[in-house]
mmCIF file of C-alpha atoms and ligand atoms in Angstrom:
data_model
loop_
_atom_site.group_PDB
_atom_site.id
_atom_site.type_symbol
_atom_site.label_atom_id
_atom_site.label_comp_id
_atom_site.label_asym_id
_atom_site.label_seq_id
_atom_site.Cartn_x
_atom_site.Cartn_y
_atom_site.Cartn_z
ATOM 1 C CA PRO A 1 -37.150 32.016 -34.962
ATOM 2 C CA ALA A 2 -34.251 30.974 -32.748
ATOM 3 C CA VAL A 3 -30.950 30.318 -34.537
ATOM 4 C CA ALA A 4 -28.563 27.418 -33.814
ATOM 5 C CA ALA A 5 -25.141 26.854 -35.386
ATOM 6 C CA VAL A 6 -23.755 23.401 -36.196
ATOM 7 C CA ILE A 7 -19.957 23.325 -36.580
ATOM 8 C CA PRO A 8 -18.633 20.155 -38.252
ATOM 9 C CA ALA A 9 -15.126 19.649 -36.842
ATOM 10 C CA ALA A 10 -14.740 15.880 -37.111
ATOM 11 C CA GLY A 11 -12.434 15.749 -40.153
ATOM 12 C CA ARG A 12 -8.819 14.595 -39.995
ATOM 13 C CA GLY A 13 -7.401 17.303 -42.227
ATOM 14 C CA VAL A 14 -5.513 14.951 -44.529
ATOM 15 C CA ARG A 15 -4.686 17.700 -47.027
ATOM 16 C CA LEU A 16 -3.126 19.834 -44.274
ATOM 17 C CA GLY A 17 -0.581 17.100 -43.650
ATOM 18 C CA PRO A 18 0.374 14.993 -40.633
ATOM 19 C CA GLY A 19 -0.513 16.186 -37.142
ATOM 20 C CA ALA A 20 -3.533 16.603 -34.895
ATOM 21 C CA PRO A 21 -7.043 16.704 -36.409
ATOM 22 C CA LYS A 22 -7.305 19.993 -38.346
ATOM 23 C CA ALA A 23 -9.831 21.641 -36.013
ATOM 24 C CA LEU A 24 -7.462 21.147 -33.068
ATOM 25 C CA ARG A 25 -4.362 22.574 -34.781
ATOM 26 C CA ALA A 26 -3.158 25.947 -33.500
ATOM 27 C CA LEU A 27 -3.768 29.282 -35.221
ATOM 28 C CA GLY A 28 -2.276 32.234 -33.349
ATOM 29 C CA GLY A 29 -1.766 29.884 -30.401
ATOM 30 C CA VAL A 30 -5.462 28.941 -30.206
ATOM 31 C CA PRO A 31 -7.101 25.853 -31.764
ATOM 32 C CA ILE A 32 -8.744 26.548 -35.140
ATOM 33 C CA LEU A 33 -12.042 25.267 -33.729
ATOM 34 C CA VAL A 34 -12.037 27.839 -30.914
ATOM 35 C CA HIS A 35 -11.744 30.664 -33.470
ATOM 36 C CA ALA A 36 -14.695 29.240 -35.392
ATOM 37 C CA VAL A 37 -16.867 28.864 -32.283
ATOM 38 C CA ARG A 38 -16.050 32.437 -31.234
ATOM 39 C CA ALA A 39 -17.007 33.769 -34.656
ATOM 40 C CA LEU A 40 -20.435 32.122 -34.506
ATOM 41 C CA ILE A 41 -21.073 33.023 -30.864
ATOM 42 C CA GLN A 42 -20.400 36.679 -31.663
ATOM 43 C CA ALA A 43 -23.462 36.745 -33.900
ATOM 44 C CA ARG A 44 -26.328 38.130 -31.806
ATOM 45 C CA ALA A 45 -28.886 35.852 -33.443
ATOM 46 C CA VAL A 46 -27.040 32.635 -32.567
ATOM 47 C CA SER A 47 -28.005 31.230 -29.142
ATOM 48 C CA LEU A 48 -26.787 27.617 -29.421
ATOM 49 C CA VAL A 49 -23.631 26.138 -30.949
ATOM 50 C CA VAL A 50 -23.346 22.388 -31.587
ATOM 51 C CA VAL A 51 -19.754 21.309 -32.197
ATOM 52 C CA VAL A 52 -19.343 18.004 -34.030
ATOM 53 C CA ALA A 53 -16.080 16.491 -32.789
ATOM 54 C CA PRO A 54 -14.056 13.482 -33.968
ATOM 55 C CA ALA A 55 -15.780 10.402 -32.492
ATOM 56 C CA ASP A 56 -12.705 9.634 -30.352
ATOM 57 C CA GLY A 57 -12.229 13.278 -29.321
ATOM 58 C CA VAL A 58 -15.496 14.417 -27.743
ATOM 59 C CA ALA A 59 -14.105 14.736 -24.206
ATOM 60 C CA GLU A 60 -10.965 16.471 -25.457
ATOM 61 C CA VAL A 61 -12.984 19.018 -27.453
ATOM 62 C CA ARG A 62 -15.331 19.638 -24.502
ATOM 63 C CA ALA A 63 -12.327 20.322 -22.241
ATOM 64 C CA LEU A 64 -10.762 22.577 -24.875
ATOM 65 C CA LEU A 65 -13.886 24.725 -25.163
ATOM 66 C CA ASP A 66 -14.311 24.907 -21.380
ATOM 67 C CA SER A 67 -10.722 26.107 -20.922
ATOM 68 C CA ASN A 68 -10.726 28.793 -23.613
ATOM 69 C CA GLY A 69 -12.914 31.385 -21.910
ATOM 70 C CA LEU A 70 -15.977 31.348 -24.156
ATOM 71 C CA PRO A 71 -19.002 33.388 -23.004
ATOM 72 C CA GLU A 72 -21.338 31.369 -20.767
ATOM 73 C CA SER A 73 -24.390 33.262 -21.995
ATOM 74 C CA LYS A 74 -24.549 30.945 -25.017
ATOM 75 C CA GLU A 75 -25.006 27.203 -24.892
ATOM 76 C CA ILE A 76 -22.305 25.030 -26.493
ATOM 77 C CA THR A 77 -22.839 21.299 -26.866
ATOM 78 C CA VAL A 78 -20.382 18.750 -28.251
ATOM 79 C CA VAL A 79 -21.437 15.592 -30.116
ATOM 80 C CA ALA A 80 -19.538 12.848 -31.957
ATOM 81 C CA GLY A 81 -19.189 13.090 -35.741
ATOM 82 C CA GLY A 82 -19.163 10.522 -38.532
ATOM 83 C CA ASP A 83 -17.020 9.305 -41.424
ATOM 84 C CA SER A 84 -18.115 11.984 -43.914
ATOM 85 C CA ARG A 85 -18.854 15.678 -43.525
ATOM 86 C CA GLN A 86 -22.457 14.971 -44.506
ATOM 87 C CA GLU A 87 -22.790 12.385 -41.743
ATOM 88 C CA SER A 88 -21.237 14.764 -39.223
ATOM 89 C CA VAL A 89 -23.707 17.524 -40.128
ATOM 90 C CA ARG A 90 -26.601 15.070 -39.808
ATOM 91 C CA LEU A 91 -25.425 14.063 -36.322
ATOM 92 C CA GLY A 92 -25.013 17.708 -35.316
ATOM 93 C CA LEU A 93 -28.466 18.620 -36.593
ATOM 94 C CA ALA A 94 -29.968 15.753 -34.565
ATOM 95 C CA ALA A 95 -28.644 17.488 -31.427
ATOM 96 C CA VAL A 96 -30.458 20.778 -32.161
ATOM 97 C CA PRO A 97 -33.670 21.008 -30.078
ATOM 98 C CA ASP A 98 -36.980 21.379 -31.952
ATOM 99 C CA ASP A 99 -37.529 24.992 -30.960
ATOM 100 C CA PHE A 100 -34.719 26.232 -33.241
ATOM 101 C CA GLY A 101 -36.287 27.264 -36.549
ATOM 102 C CA VAL A 102 -33.056 28.312 -38.271
ATOM 103 C CA VAL A 103 -29.783 26.353 -38.484
ATOM 104 C CA LEU A 104 -26.422 27.659 -39.700
ATOM 105 C CA VAL A 105 -23.817 25.088 -40.735
ATOM 106 C CA HIS A 106 -20.253 26.355 -40.463
ATOM 107 C CA ASP A 107 -16.973 24.544 -41.192
ATOM 108 C CA ALA A 108 -14.591 24.585 -38.236
ATOM 109 C CA ALA A 109 -11.968 24.914 -40.974
ATOM 110 C CA ARG A 110 -13.126 28.515 -41.681
ATOM 111 C CA PRO A 111 -11.890 30.055 -38.404
ATOM 112 C CA LEU A 112 -11.679 33.689 -39.548
ATOM 113 C CA VAL A 113 -15.178 34.270 -40.943
ATOM 114 C CA PRO A 114 -16.224 37.832 -39.961
ATOM 115 C CA VAL A 115 -19.331 38.156 -37.798
ATOM 116 C CA GLU A 116 -20.886 40.389 -40.478
ATOM 117 C CA THR A 117 -20.995 37.391 -42.842
ATOM 118 C CA VAL A 118 -22.656 35.231 -40.179
ATOM 119 C CA ASP A 119 -25.197 37.994 -39.491
ATOM 120 C CA ALA A 120 -25.978 38.448 -43.193
ATOM 121 C CA VAL A 121 -26.679 34.736 -43.700
ATOM 122 C CA ALA A 122 -28.868 34.482 -40.586
ATOM 123 C CA ALA A 123 -30.784 37.614 -41.586
ATOM 124 C CA ALA A 124 -31.507 36.300 -45.084
ATOM 125 C CA VAL A 125 -32.950 33.049 -43.696
ATOM 126 C CA ARG A 126 -34.994 34.932 -41.104
ATOM 127 C CA ALA A 127 -36.293 37.131 -43.944
ATOM 128 C CA GLY A 128 -37.753 34.023 -45.600
ATOM 129 C CA ALA A 129 -35.134 32.299 -47.775
ATOM 130 C CA PRO A 130 -35.151 28.489 -47.208
ATOM 131 C CA ALA A 131 -31.419 28.192 -47.936
ATOM 132 C CA VAL A 132 -28.666 30.828 -48.080
ATOM 133 C CA VAL A 133 -24.979 30.502 -48.985
ATOM 134 C CA PRO A 134 -22.241 33.136 -48.796
ATOM 135 C CA ALA A 135 -20.065 33.113 -51.908
ATOM 136 C CA LEU A 136 -17.505 35.115 -53.878
ATOM 137 C CA PRO A 137 -16.737 35.552 -57.576
ATOM 138 C CA LEU A 138 -13.771 33.511 -58.805
ATOM 139 C CA ALA A 139 -10.350 34.947 -59.587
ATOM 140 C CA ASP A 140 -9.279 31.962 -61.697
ATOM 141 C CA THR A 141 -10.867 30.731 -64.900
ATOM 142 C CA VAL A 142 -12.345 27.252 -64.341
ATOM 143 C CA LYS A 143 -12.202 24.322 -66.771
ATOM 144 C CA GLU A 144 -14.161 21.099 -66.696
ATOM 145 C CA VAL A 145 -11.947 18.120 -67.567
ATOM 146 C CA VAL A 146 -12.064 14.364 -67.876
ATOM 147 C CA PRO A 147 -10.184 13.486 -64.672
ATOM 148 C CA GLY A 148 -7.159 11.284 -65.252
ATOM 149 C CA ALA A 149 -4.406 9.753 -63.155
ATOM 150 C CA ALA A 150 -2.391 12.275 -61.130
ATOM 151 C CA GLY A 151 0.112 14.048 -63.371
ATOM 152 C CA ASP A 152 -1.401 12.864 -66.676
ATOM 153 C CA PRO A 153 -2.672 15.504 -69.143
ATOM 154 C CA GLU A 154 -6.473 15.779 -68.864
ATOM 155 C CA PRO A 155 -8.715 16.618 -71.841
ATOM 156 C CA VAL A 156 -10.753 19.818 -71.411
ATOM 157 C CA VAL A 157 -14.517 19.410 -71.788
ATOM 158 C CA ALA A 158 -15.745 22.965 -71.254
ATOM 159 C CA THR A 159 -14.964 26.430 -69.890
ATOM 160 C CA PRO A 160 -17.956 27.769 -67.932
ATOM 161 C CA GLU A 161 -18.435 31.544 -68.140
ATOM 162 C CA ARG A 162 -16.525 32.813 -65.118
ATOM 163 C CA ALA A 163 -18.830 35.756 -64.426
ATOM 164 C CA ARG A 164 -21.655 33.315 -63.647
ATOM 165 C CA LEU A 165 -19.643 31.210 -61.176
ATOM 166 C CA ARG A 166 -19.335 31.659 -57.400
ATOM 167 C CA ALA A 167 -17.063 29.931 -54.873
ATOM 168 C CA VAL A 168 -19.208 29.064 -51.867
ATOM 169 C CA GLN A 169 -18.240 29.398 -48.242
ATOM 170 C CA THR A 170 -19.887 28.844 -44.882
ATOM 171 C CA PRO A 171 -21.870 29.482 -42.724
ATOM 172 C CA GLN A 172 -24.685 28.260 -44.926
ATOM 173 C CA GLY A 173 -28.081 29.028 -43.414
ATOM 174 C CA PHE A 174 -31.284 27.003 -43.601
ATOM 175 C CA ARG A 175 -34.819 26.794 -42.434
ATOM 176 C CA ARG A 176 -34.451 23.893 -40.048
ATOM 177 C CA ASP A 177 -37.171 21.763 -41.659
ATOM 178 C CA VAL A 178 -35.536 22.200 -45.075
ATOM 179 C CA LEU A 179 -32.087 21.066 -43.888
ATOM 180 C CA ALA A 180 -33.595 18.143 -41.974
ATOM 181 C CA GLU A 181 -35.589 17.049 -45.041
ATOM 182 C CA ALA A 182 -32.448 17.249 -47.196
ATOM 183 C CA HIS A 183 -30.530 15.031 -44.776
ATOM 184 C CA ARG A 184 -33.434 12.559 -44.605
ATOM 185 C CA THR A 185 -33.823 12.334 -48.383
ATOM 186 C CA ILE A 186 -30.400 12.696 -49.965
ATOM 187 C CA THR A 187 -28.320 9.575 -49.474
ATOM 188 C CA ALA A 188 -24.557 9.868 -49.365
ATOM 189 C CA GLU A 189 -22.262 8.408 -51.983
ATOM 190 C CA GLY A 190 -18.551 8.083 -51.311
ATOM 191 C CA GLU A 191 -17.369 11.121 -49.380
ATOM 192 C CA GLY A 192 -20.927 12.494 -49.181
ATOM 193 C CA ALA A 193 -22.001 16.006 -50.131
ATOM 194 C CA THR A 194 -19.299 18.674 -49.785
ATOM 195 C CA ASP A 195 -21.968 21.371 -49.491
ATOM 196 C CA ASP A 196 -25.260 21.344 -47.570
ATOM 197 C CA ALA A 197 -26.986 23.746 -49.954
ATOM 198 C CA GLY A 198 -26.310 21.304 -52.806
ATOM 199 C CA MET A 199 -28.503 18.768 -51.022
ATOM 200 C CA VAL A 200 -31.301 21.339 -50.778
ATOM 201 C CA GLU A 201 -30.922 22.009 -54.519
ATOM 202 C CA GLN A 202 -31.371 18.263 -55.108
ATOM 203 C CA LEU A 203 -34.720 18.547 -53.295
ATOM 204 C CA GLY A 204 -35.719 21.136 -55.888
ATOM 205 C CA LEU A 205 -35.883 23.977 -53.385
ATOM 206 C CA PRO A 206 -34.444 27.441 -54.056
ATOM 207 C CA VAL A 207 -31.008 28.393 -52.745
ATOM 208 C CA VAL A 208 -29.774 31.996 -52.803
ATOM 209 C CA VAL A 209 -26.275 33.452 -52.634
ATOM 210 C CA VAL A 210 -25.307 36.461 -50.499
ATOM 211 C CA PRO A 211 -21.876 38.119 -50.535
ATOM 212 C CA GLY A 212 -19.187 36.083 -48.805
ATOM 213 C CA HIS A 213 -15.907 37.435 -47.426
ATOM 214 C CA GLU A 214 -12.301 36.759 -48.431
ATOM 215 C CA GLU A 215 -11.391 36.074 -44.778
ATOM 216 C CA ALA A 216 -13.943 33.239 -44.680
ATOM 217 C CA PHE A 217 -11.578 31.041 -46.737
ATOM 218 C CA LYS A 218 -11.181 27.409 -45.738
ATOM 219 C CA VAL A 219 -7.939 26.221 -44.192
ATOM 220 C CA THR A 220 -7.321 23.187 -46.398
ATOM 221 C CA ARG A 221 -3.612 23.013 -47.338
ATOM 222 C CA PRO A 222 -0.443 24.149 -45.532
ATOM 223 C CA LEU A 223 -0.350 27.469 -47.446
ATOM 224 C CA ASP A 224 -3.838 28.317 -46.113
ATOM 225 C CA LEU A 225 -2.490 28.130 -42.575
ATOM 226 C CA VAL A 226 0.274 30.597 -43.491
ATOM 227 C CA LEU A 227 -2.382 32.977 -44.867
ATOM 228 C CA ALA A 228 -4.602 32.528 -41.798
ATOM 229 C CA GLU A 229 -1.700 33.393 -39.469
ATOM 230 C CA ALA A 230 -1.050 36.535 -41.519
ATOM 231 C CA VAL A 231 -4.715 37.599 -41.442
ATOM 232 C CA LEU A 232 -4.811 37.095 -37.679
ATOM 233 C CA ALA A 233 -1.599 39.099 -37.201
ATOM 234 C CA ARG A 234 -3.076 41.942 -39.269
ATOM 235 C CA ARG A 235 -6.242 41.911 -37.143
ATOM 236 C CA ARG A 236 -4.239 42.029 -33.924
ATOM 237 C CA ALA A 237 -1.969 44.856 -35.171
HETATM 238 N N1 CTP B 301 -15.754 17.269 -41.375
HETATM 239 C C1 CTP B 301 -16.479 16.569 -40.400
HETATM 240 N N2 CTP B 301 -16.575 15.209 -40.466
HETATM 241 C C2 CTP B 301 -15.947 14.530 -41.441
HETATM 242 C C3 CTP B 301 -15.212 15.215 -42.445
HETATM 243 C C4 CTP B 301 -15.135 16.609 -42.383
HETATM 244 O O1 CTP B 301 -17.038 17.195 -39.485
HETATM 245 N N3 CTP B 301 -16.042 13.201 -41.448
HETATM 246 C C5 CTP B 301 -15.618 18.746 -41.258
HETATM 247 C C6 CTP B 301 -14.158 19.182 -41.102
HETATM 248 O O2 CTP B 301 -13.761 19.023 -39.733
HETATM 249 C C7 CTP B 301 -14.179 20.601 -41.588
HETATM 250 C C8 CTP B 301 -15.343 20.645 -42.572
HETATM 251 O O3 CTP B 301 -16.059 19.407 -42.422
HETATM 252 O O4 CTP B 301 -14.412 21.546 -40.545
HETATM 253 C C9 CTP B 301 -14.874 20.856 -43.996
HETATM 254 O O5 CTP B 301 -14.168 19.708 -44.441
HETATM 255 P P1 CTP B 301 -12.662 19.704 -44.971
HETATM 256 O O6 CTP B 301 -12.151 21.073 -45.146
HETATM 257 O O7 CTP B 301 -12.609 18.741 -46.098
HETATM 258 O O8 CTP B 301 -11.877 19.114 -43.692
HETATM 259 P P2 CTP B 301 -11.237 17.667 -43.530
HETATM 260 O O9 CTP B 301 -12.170 16.644 -44.092
HETATM 261 O O10 CTP B 301 -10.819 17.547 -42.117
HETATM 262 O O11 CTP B 301 -9.905 17.803 -44.434
HETATM 263 P P3 CTP B 301 -9.386 16.762 -45.546
HETATM 264 O O12 CTP B 301 -10.521 16.613 -46.542
HETATM 265 O O13 CTP B 301 -8.162 17.426 -46.112
HETATM 266 O O14 CTP B 301 -9.076 15.499 -44.811
HETATM 267 MG MG1 MG B 302 -12.641 16.615 -46.223
#
């Protein structure tokens, strides 16, 4: 089946601090979003990329992609996003033509994902898995707490066994009908789902994990941007 990639890029990037929307901020002199689009386009299986832009930034994002020398052999469309990541993914998915049987969903905020990770996720879906997520073991021990006000001590509820935990990344890969059904059925609360595979789990369908990559980390806070610049400099050396 043909493979399309949806790239949600409509977030403001509040945790990164004041400035342009996160996907448009520079990394190595190039917008974060352009890195992410390049990473997905490099995957042989991917023939269409749908970028989900801030609703007031569709024309700007279109111009940005047109002026950054991306290969014309692959189609790139730009659509307007919504108020939550979940809504943005739903809007992006609606722009994928029916003949695409596999959809990858990739955060624009993960600009340095290696093409090998993209290939591995696409291959696992093509091999028959309905939903595939790349993930890594955790370095830190994780505790469940009763959340309190910022700064207040929080009672610990449990310490899940670290060896059984994985930190999930993107691209997450799906049979198209499975992702569409999840977005039809699972209704958003508050910020919406932070993870597309979690919505598939709620449908009761199996989700599998394949190895992620440390360079597929999400640029979330200012320190992540420092790390991303360093990774890029190492690649260019
Ligand atoms: N996203 C989106 N539409 C939204 C919110 C988020 O397309 N309404 C996208 C972001 O652009 C990002 C990805 O979802 O590529 C992952 O979200 P996150 O890292 O949380 O980015 P932001 O929501 O922009 O950051 P923050 O939560 O700090 O504001
Ligand atoms: Mg967010």
